[in-house]
PDB file of C-alpha atoms in Angstrom:
ATOM      1  CA  MET X 299      67.542  76.928  -8.554  1.00 61.00           C
ATOM      2  CA  SER X 300      67.746  80.711  -9.634  1.00 62.00           C
ATOM      3  CA  ALA X 301      65.033  82.534 -12.006  1.00 55.00           C
ATOM      4  CA  ASN X 302      67.805  82.095 -14.493  1.00 58.00           C
ATOM      5  CA  GLU X 303      68.610  78.924 -13.999  1.00 44.00           C
ATOM      6  CA  MET X 304      64.539  78.337 -14.505  1.00 54.00           C
ATOM      7  CA  ASP X 305      64.790  80.207 -17.876  1.00 46.00           C
ATOM      8  CA  GLU X 306      67.468  78.278 -18.996  1.00 48.00           C
ATOM      9  CA  VAL X 307      66.079  75.147 -18.333  1.00 39.00           C
ATOM     10  CA  GLN X 308      62.677  76.114 -20.016  1.00 44.00           C
ATOM     11  CA  ALA X 309      64.457  77.525 -22.895  1.00 40.00           C
ATOM     12  CA  VAL X 310      66.438  74.205 -23.596  1.00 37.00           C
ATOM     13  CA  THR X 311      62.866  72.222 -23.260  1.00 41.00           C
ATOM     14  CA  ALA X 312      61.062  74.340 -25.711  1.00 39.00           C
ATOM     15  CA  ALA X 313      64.237  74.025 -28.162  1.00 38.00           C
ATOM     16  CA  ALA X 314      63.866  70.077 -27.640  1.00 42.00           C
ATOM     17  CA  THR X 315      60.242  70.086 -28.138  1.00 47.00           C
ATOM     18  CA  ALA X 316      60.663  72.063 -31.036  1.00 43.00           C
ATOM     19  CA  ALA X 317      62.898  69.994 -32.690  1.00 46.00           C
ATOM     20  CA  GLN X 318      60.969  67.040 -32.189  1.00 49.00           C
ATOM     21  CA  ALA X 319      57.959  68.512 -33.607  1.00 52.00           C
ATOM     22  CA  VAL X 320      60.081  69.495 -36.728  1.00 49.00           C
ATOM     23  CA  GLN X 321      61.326  65.865 -36.898  1.00 56.00           C
ATOM     24  CA  GLU X 322      57.962  64.389 -36.382  1.00 60.00           C
ATOM     25  CA  GLU X 323      56.740  66.296 -39.324  1.00 78.00           C
ATOM     26  CA  ARG X 324      59.277  65.251 -41.719  1.00 87.00           C
ATOM     27  CA  VAL X 325      57.950  61.547 -41.913  1.00 93.00           C
ATOM     28  CA  SER X 326      54.140  61.193 -43.302  1.00 94.00           C
ATOM     29  CA  ALA X 327      51.757  59.008 -41.578  1.00 93.00           C
ATOM     30  CA  ALA X 328      51.853  56.566 -44.752  1.00 95.00           C
ATOM     31  CA  ALA X 329      55.882  56.305 -44.196  1.00 95.00           C
ATOM     32  CA  ARG X 330      55.358  55.817 -40.826  1.00 95.00           C
ATOM     33  CA  ASP X 331      52.608  52.867 -41.376  1.00 95.00           C
ATOM     34  CA  GLY X 332      55.094  51.415 -44.224  1.00 96.00           C
ATOM     35  CA  LEU X 333      58.230  51.456 -41.961  1.00 96.00           C
ATOM     36  CA  ASP X 334      55.756  49.356 -39.667  1.00 95.00           C
ATOM     37  CA  VAL X 335      54.664  46.991 -41.943  1.00 96.00           C
ATOM     38  CA  LEU X 336      58.132  46.255 -43.515  1.00 96.00           C
ATOM     39  CA  LEU X 337      59.550  45.706 -40.116  1.00 96.00           C
ATOM     40  CA  GLN X 338      56.712  43.362 -38.895  1.00 96.00           C
ATOM     41  CA  GLN X 339      57.373  41.449 -42.071  1.00 95.00           C
ATOM     42  CA  ALA X 340      60.917  41.193 -41.551  1.00 96.00           C
ATOM     43  CA  LEU X 341      60.721  39.932 -38.038  1.00 96.00           C
ATOM     44  CA  ARG X 342      58.101  37.134 -39.299  1.00 93.00           C
ATOM     45  CA  SER X 343      60.772  35.847 -41.590  1.00 93.00           C
ATOM     46  CA  SER X 344      63.371  36.221 -39.241  1.00 94.00           C
ATOM     47  CA  LEU X 345      62.339  35.447 -35.325  1.00 93.00           C
ATOM     48  CA  VAL X 346      59.467  33.314 -35.973  1.00 91.00           C
ATOM     49  CA  PRO X 347      59.851  29.619 -36.427  1.00 86.00           C
ATOM     50  CA  SER X 348      58.421  27.969 -39.405  1.00 83.00           C
ATOM     51  CA  GLY X 349      54.862  26.991 -39.274  1.00 81.00           C
ATOM     52  CA  CYS X 350      54.034  29.599 -36.283  1.00 85.00           C
ATOM     53  CA  GLN X 351      51.910  32.819 -35.871  1.00 86.00           C
ATOM     54  CA  ALA X 352      53.064  35.811 -34.742  1.00 89.00           C
ATOM     55  CA  ALA X 353      50.928  38.227 -32.691  1.00 92.00           C
ATOM     56  CA  PHE X 354      52.286  42.053 -32.625  1.00 94.00           C
ATOM     57  CA  ALA X 355      51.150  44.534 -30.292  1.00 94.00           C
ATOM     58  CA  VAL X 356      52.452  48.297 -30.112  1.00 94.00           C
ATOM     59  CA  LEU X 357      53.969  49.383 -26.831  1.00 92.00           C
ATOM     60  CA  ASP X 358      53.932  53.362 -25.872  1.00 88.00           C
ATOM     61  CA  ASP X 359      57.099  52.478 -23.951  1.00 82.00           C
ATOM     62  CA  ILE X 360      59.460  50.178 -22.579  1.00 81.00           C
ATOM     63  CA  SER X 361      59.827  51.295 -19.232  1.00 80.00           C
ATOM     64  CA  HIS X 362      58.252  47.729 -17.962  1.00 82.00           C
ATOM     65  CA  VAL X 363      60.321  45.671 -20.331  1.00 83.00           C
ATOM     66  CA  GLN X 364      62.594  43.433 -18.148  1.00 84.00           C
ATOM     67  CA  GLU X 365      65.575  42.251 -20.941  1.00 89.00           C
ATOM     68  CA  LYS X 366      68.717  43.305 -19.932  1.00 86.00           C
ATOM     69  CA  LYS X 367      70.884  43.556 -23.305  1.00 91.00           C
ATOM     70  CA  MET X 368      70.022  44.710 -26.891  1.00 92.00           C
ATOM     71  CA  VAL X 369      71.387  43.975 -30.066  1.00 94.00           C
ATOM     72  CA  VAL X 370      71.337  46.996 -32.427  1.00 94.00           C
ATOM     73  CA  LEU X 371      71.845  47.677 -36.086  1.00 95.00           C
ATOM     74  CA  THR X 372      71.409  50.610 -37.985  1.00 95.00           C
ATOM     75  CA  ILE X 373      70.158  51.231 -41.797  1.00 97.00           C
ATOM     76  CA  SER X 374      71.451  54.534 -43.289  1.00 95.00           C
ATOM     77  CA  SER X 375      71.093  56.770 -46.085  1.00 95.00           C
ATOM     78  CA  TYR X 376      71.553  60.580 -46.804  1.00 93.00           C
ATOM     79  CA  LEU X 377      67.561  60.805 -45.850  1.00 93.00           C
ATOM     80  CA  PHE X 378      67.607  59.117 -42.707  1.00 94.00           C
ATOM     81  CA  ARG X 379      68.946  56.670 -40.119  1.00 94.00           C
ATOM     82  CA  MET X 380      66.760  53.901 -38.533  1.00 95.00           C
ATOM     83  CA  VAL X 381      68.079  51.962 -35.352  1.00 94.00           C
ATOM     84  CA  VAL X 382      66.622  48.579 -35.008  1.00 95.00           C
ATOM     85  CA  MET X 383      66.915  46.926 -31.514  1.00 94.00           C
ATOM     86  CA  PHE X 384      66.473  43.348 -30.412  1.00 95.00           C
ATOM     87  CA  HIS X 385      65.789  43.230 -26.434  1.00 94.00           C
ATOM     88  CA  PHE X 386      66.798  39.961 -25.007  1.00 93.00           C
ATOM     89  CA  SER X 387      68.003  38.475 -21.828  1.00 90.00           C
ATOM     90  CA  ALA X 388      69.947  35.307 -21.656  1.00 88.00           C
ATOM     91  CA  ASP X 389      67.777  32.904 -20.035  1.00 90.00           C
ATOM     92  CA  ALA X 390      66.333  29.529 -20.479  1.00 90.00           C
ATOM     93  CA  ALA X 391      63.501  30.386 -22.404  1.00 90.00           C
ATOM     94  CA  THR X 392      65.372  32.745 -24.671  1.00 92.00           C
ATOM     95  CA  ARG X 393      68.196  29.845 -25.407  1.00 92.00           C
ATOM     96  CA  ALA X 394      65.336  27.589 -25.829  1.00 91.00           C
ATOM     97  CA  HIS X 395      63.902  29.767 -28.597  1.00 91.00           C
ATOM     98  CA  PHE X 396      67.124  30.323 -30.637  1.00 93.00           C
ATOM     99  CA  ALA X 397      67.901  26.842 -30.289  1.00 91.00           C
ATOM    100  CA  ARG X 398      64.937  25.992 -31.959  1.00 89.00           C
ATOM    101  CA  LEU X 399      65.519  28.320 -34.677  1.00 90.00           C
ATOM    102  CA  HIS X 400      69.132  27.238 -35.441  1.00 88.00           C
ATOM    103  CA  ASN X 401      68.198  23.523 -34.968  1.00 89.00           C
ATOM    104  CA  VAL X 402      70.366  22.573 -32.265  1.00 88.00           C
ATOM    105  CA  ALA X 403      69.681  21.501 -28.501  1.00 90.00           C
ATOM    106  CA  ALA X 404      69.445  24.184 -25.968  1.00 88.00           C
ATOM    107  CA  ALA X 405      72.339  22.405 -23.832  1.00 88.00           C
ATOM    108  CA  GLU X 406      74.468  22.653 -26.603  1.00 89.00           C
ATOM    109  CA  MET X 407      74.100  26.228 -27.076  1.00 91.00           C
ATOM    110  CA  SER X 408      76.849  28.415 -24.896  1.00 90.00           C
ATOM    111  CA  GLU X 409      76.436  31.722 -24.113  1.00 90.00           C
ATOM    112  CA  GLN X 410      78.307  33.122 -26.742  1.00 92.00           C
ATOM    113  CA  GLY X 411      76.489  30.657 -29.143  1.00 92.00           C
ATOM    114  CA  LEU X 412      73.440  32.293 -27.973  1.00 93.00           C
ATOM    115  CA  LEU X 413      74.446  35.904 -28.248  1.00 93.00           C
ATOM    116  CA  ASP X 414      75.735  34.719 -31.834  1.00 93.00           C
ATOM    117  CA  ALA X 415      72.336  33.554 -32.506  1.00 94.00           C
ATOM    118  CA  ILE X 416      70.448  36.393 -31.486  1.00 94.00           C
ATOM    119  CA  ALA X 417      72.950  38.720 -33.510  1.00 95.00           C
ATOM    120  CA  GLU X 418      72.668  36.607 -36.799  1.00 95.00           C
ATOM    121  CA  CYS X 419      68.818  36.826 -36.118  1.00 95.00           C
ATOM    122  CA  GLY X 420      68.963  40.787 -36.037  1.00 95.00           C
ATOM    123  CA  ASN X 421      71.075  40.366 -39.167  1.00 96.00           C
ATOM    124  CA  LEU X 422      68.649  38.415 -40.961  1.00 96.00           C
ATOM    125  CA  CYS X 423      65.813  40.757 -39.913  1.00 96.00           C
ATOM    126  CA  CYS X 424      67.525  43.955 -40.691  1.00 96.00           C
ATOM    127  CA  GLY X 425      69.054  42.432 -44.119  1.00 96.00           C
ATOM    128  CA  ILE X 426      65.405  42.086 -45.404  1.00 96.00           C
ATOM    129  CA  PHE X 427      64.206  45.209 -44.138  1.00 97.00           C
ATOM    130  CA  ASN X 428      67.149  47.088 -45.761  1.00 96.00           C
ATOM    131  CA  ARG X 429      66.360  45.096 -48.951  1.00 96.00           C
ATOM    132  CA  GLU X 430      62.657  46.363 -48.817  1.00 95.00           C
ATOM    133  CA  LEU X 431      63.401  49.812 -47.713  1.00 96.00           C
ATOM    134  CA  GLY X 432      65.829  49.800 -51.207  1.00 95.00           C
ATOM    135  CA  ARG X 433      62.796  49.383 -53.270  1.00 94.00           C
ATOM    136  CA  TYR X 434      61.808  53.078 -52.067  1.00 94.00           C
ATOM    137  CA  PHE X 435      65.142  54.822 -50.849  1.00 93.00           C
ATOM    138  CA  PRO X 436      68.657  54.434 -52.868  1.00 89.00           C
ATOM    139  CA  HIS X 437      72.113  54.075 -51.238  1.00 91.00           C
ATOM    140  CA  LEU X 438      71.370  52.386 -48.120  1.00 96.00           C
ATOM    141  CA  GLY X 439      74.187  51.261 -45.757  1.00 95.00           C
ATOM    142  CA  MET X 440      73.691  48.682 -42.981  1.00 96.00           C
ATOM    143  CA  SER X 441      75.611  48.067 -39.820  1.00 95.00           C
ATOM    144  CA  THR X 442      76.940  45.199 -38.160  1.00 94.00           C
ATOM    145  CA  PRO X 443      75.241  43.981 -34.818  1.00 94.00           C
ATOM    146  CA  ASN X 444      76.257  45.344 -31.748  1.00 92.00           C
ATOM    147  CA  VAL X 445      75.387  44.247 -28.284  1.00 91.00           C
ATOM    148  CA  ILE X 446      74.924  46.828 -25.739  1.00 89.00           C
ATOM    149  CA  ASP X 447      73.196  47.243 -21.938  1.00 87.00           C
ATOM    150  CA  ARG X 448      69.653  47.945 -22.032  1.00 80.00           C
ATOM    151  CA  GLN X 449      69.911  51.257 -20.042  1.00 78.00           C
ATOM    152  CA  CYS X 450      71.247  52.904 -23.193  1.00 75.00           C
ATOM    153  CA  ALA X 451      67.650  52.668 -24.477  1.00 68.00           C
ATOM    154  CA  ALA X 452      67.064  55.607 -22.344  1.00 67.00           C
ATOM    155  CA  TYR X 453      69.256  57.690 -24.750  1.00 70.00           C
ATOM    156  CA  LEU X 454      66.888  57.258 -27.524  1.00 65.00           C
ATOM    157  CA  GLN X 455      64.571  60.162 -25.886  1.00 63.00           C
ATOM    158  CA  LYS X 456      67.805  62.329 -26.593  1.00 67.00           C
ATOM    159  CA  LEU X 457      67.595  61.950 -30.295  1.00 68.00           C
ATOM    160  CA  ASN X 458      64.510  63.823 -31.390  1.00 73.00           C
ATOM    161  CA  CYS X 459      63.602  61.092 -33.696  1.00 85.00           C
ATOM    162  CA  ALA X 460      60.909  61.394 -36.224  1.00 90.00           C
ATOM    163  CA  HIS X 461      59.166  58.227 -35.431  1.00 92.00           C
ATOM    164  CA  ILE X 462      59.743  55.657 -32.545  1.00 91.00           C
ATOM    165  CA  ARG X 463      57.844  52.209 -32.603  1.00 93.00           C
ATOM    166  CA  HIS X 464      58.292  49.489 -30.065  1.00 93.00           C
ATOM    167  CA  PHE X 465      56.474  46.061 -30.617  1.00 95.00           C
ATOM    168  CA  ALA X 466      55.700  42.874 -28.754  1.00 95.00           C
ATOM    169  CA  ILE X 467      55.668  39.627 -30.073  1.00 94.00           C
ATOM    170  CA  ASP X 468      54.036  36.699 -28.987  1.00 92.00           C
ATOM    171  CA  LEU X 469      54.257  33.167 -30.614  1.00 86.00           C
ATOM    172  CA  ALA X 470      51.100  31.724 -29.990  1.00 75.00           C
ATOM    173  CA  GLU X 471      51.814  28.036 -30.974  1.00 69.00           C
ATOM    174  CA  LEU X 472      54.969  28.067 -28.791  1.00 70.00           C
ATOM    175  CA  PRO X 473      53.281  29.476 -25.242  1.00 69.00           C
ATOM    176  CA  GLU X 474      56.959  28.700 -23.696  1.00 77.00           C
ATOM    177  CA  SER X 475      58.533  31.064 -26.056  1.00 82.00           C
ATOM    178  CA  PRO X 476      59.253  34.444 -24.115  1.00 86.00           C
ATOM    179  CA  ARG X 477      57.790  37.608 -25.193  1.00 89.00           C
ATOM    180  CA  PHE X 478      60.216  39.431 -27.765  1.00 92.00           C
ATOM    181  CA  HIS X 479      60.501  43.610 -27.717  1.00 94.00           C
ATOM    182  CA  VAL X 480      61.771  45.172 -30.987  1.00 95.00           C
ATOM    183  CA  SER X 481      62.197  48.897 -30.908  1.00 93.00           C
ATOM    184  CA  LEU X 482      62.261  51.161 -34.328  1.00 95.00           C
ATOM    185  CA  CYS X 483      63.973  54.400 -33.985  1.00 93.00           C
ATOM    186  CA  VAL X 484      63.953  57.014 -37.175  1.00 95.00           C
ATOM    187  CA  SER X 485      65.726  59.942 -37.551  1.00 92.00           C
ATOM    188  CA  ALA X 486      65.076  61.888 -40.445  1.00 93.00           C
ATOM    189  CA  TYR X 487      67.145  64.338 -42.513  1.00 92.00           C
ATOM    190  CA  ALA X 488      64.657  65.176 -45.169  1.00 92.00           C
ATOM    191  CA  PRO X 489      60.783  64.431 -45.466  1.00 93.00           C
ATOM    192  CA  LEU X 490      59.824  60.616 -45.905  1.00 93.00           C
ATOM    193  CA  ASP X 491      56.672  60.040 -47.810  1.00 93.00           C
ATOM    194  CA  PHE X 492      56.124  56.495 -49.490  1.00 93.00           C
ATOM    195  CA  ALA X 493      53.389  53.929 -49.025  1.00 92.00           C
ATOM    196  CA  VAL X 494      53.249  50.009 -49.016  1.00 91.00           C
ATOM    197  CA  ALA X 495      50.672  48.476 -51.016  1.00 80.00           C
ATOM    198  CA  ALA X 496      48.385  45.856 -49.288  1.00 67.00           C
ATOM    199  CA  GLU X 497      49.507  43.623 -51.893  1.00 56.00           C
ATOM    200  CA  GLU X 498      53.258  43.907 -51.403  1.00 58.00           C
ATOM    201  CA  GLN X 499      54.892  40.913 -49.812  1.00 50.00           C
ATOM    202  CA  VAL X 500      58.178  40.872 -48.367  1.00 48.00           C
ATOM    203  CA  ASP X 501      60.199  37.570 -49.697  1.00 45.00           C
ATOM    204  CA  THR X 502      60.243  35.548 -46.513  1.00 42.00           C
ATOM    205  CA  THR X 503      63.822  33.502 -48.172  1.00 41.00           C
ATOM    206  CA  GLY X 504      65.843  36.176 -45.973  1.00 40.00           C
ATOM    207  CA  GLU X 505      69.040  37.679 -46.997  1.00 42.00           C
ATOM    208  CA  LEU X 506      71.659  37.706 -44.896  1.00 40.00           C
ATOM    209  CA  GLU X 507      74.415  40.275 -44.778  1.00 41.00           C
ATOM    210  CA  LEU X 508      77.947  39.805 -45.356  1.00 38.00           C
ATOM    211  CA  PHE X 509      80.686  42.000 -44.178  1.00 34.00           C
TER     212      PHE X 509
END
């Protein structure tokens, strides 16, 4: 690599780092915490069977995650775009979990039925998340679920996001259930600052978005 080429690479890297810093400054610490809290509450309402407790862990990255596919939804306004990604593999443990959620026998759930169940779960979760965000931000819109390959997750690092959070979710009462991984990626077009009070709880009855 020539000296000019090295200078160009360094300039591009410096510009990307500066853009990342600008993005991160747009989302306050309170807003980051609020987004994490609202998403976790929405996940408890949609991904966790009734009567079970979920343990959430925050991961620094998802390079070790083995799931092959993702269900992806976006929540957008003129202030931000949020991408929520549900990582999954179509294995027996995942099939059994979603069959339990939908009160059907795992043997009766086809491959397409499993994809539909995961997409419906993601849709329900983001519907709850979207509704709660509407208490703080106006004019929100939500996409339909899309299934993409996990390798697309590497693209997140190109988005210069203001906030990225990866959650691992374990169900203590159901040790046979897989560990679930969900990612949140926030791009901010303007400063975001809000706080979720400790006593504020998400309505766990859920809300299915229709299109």
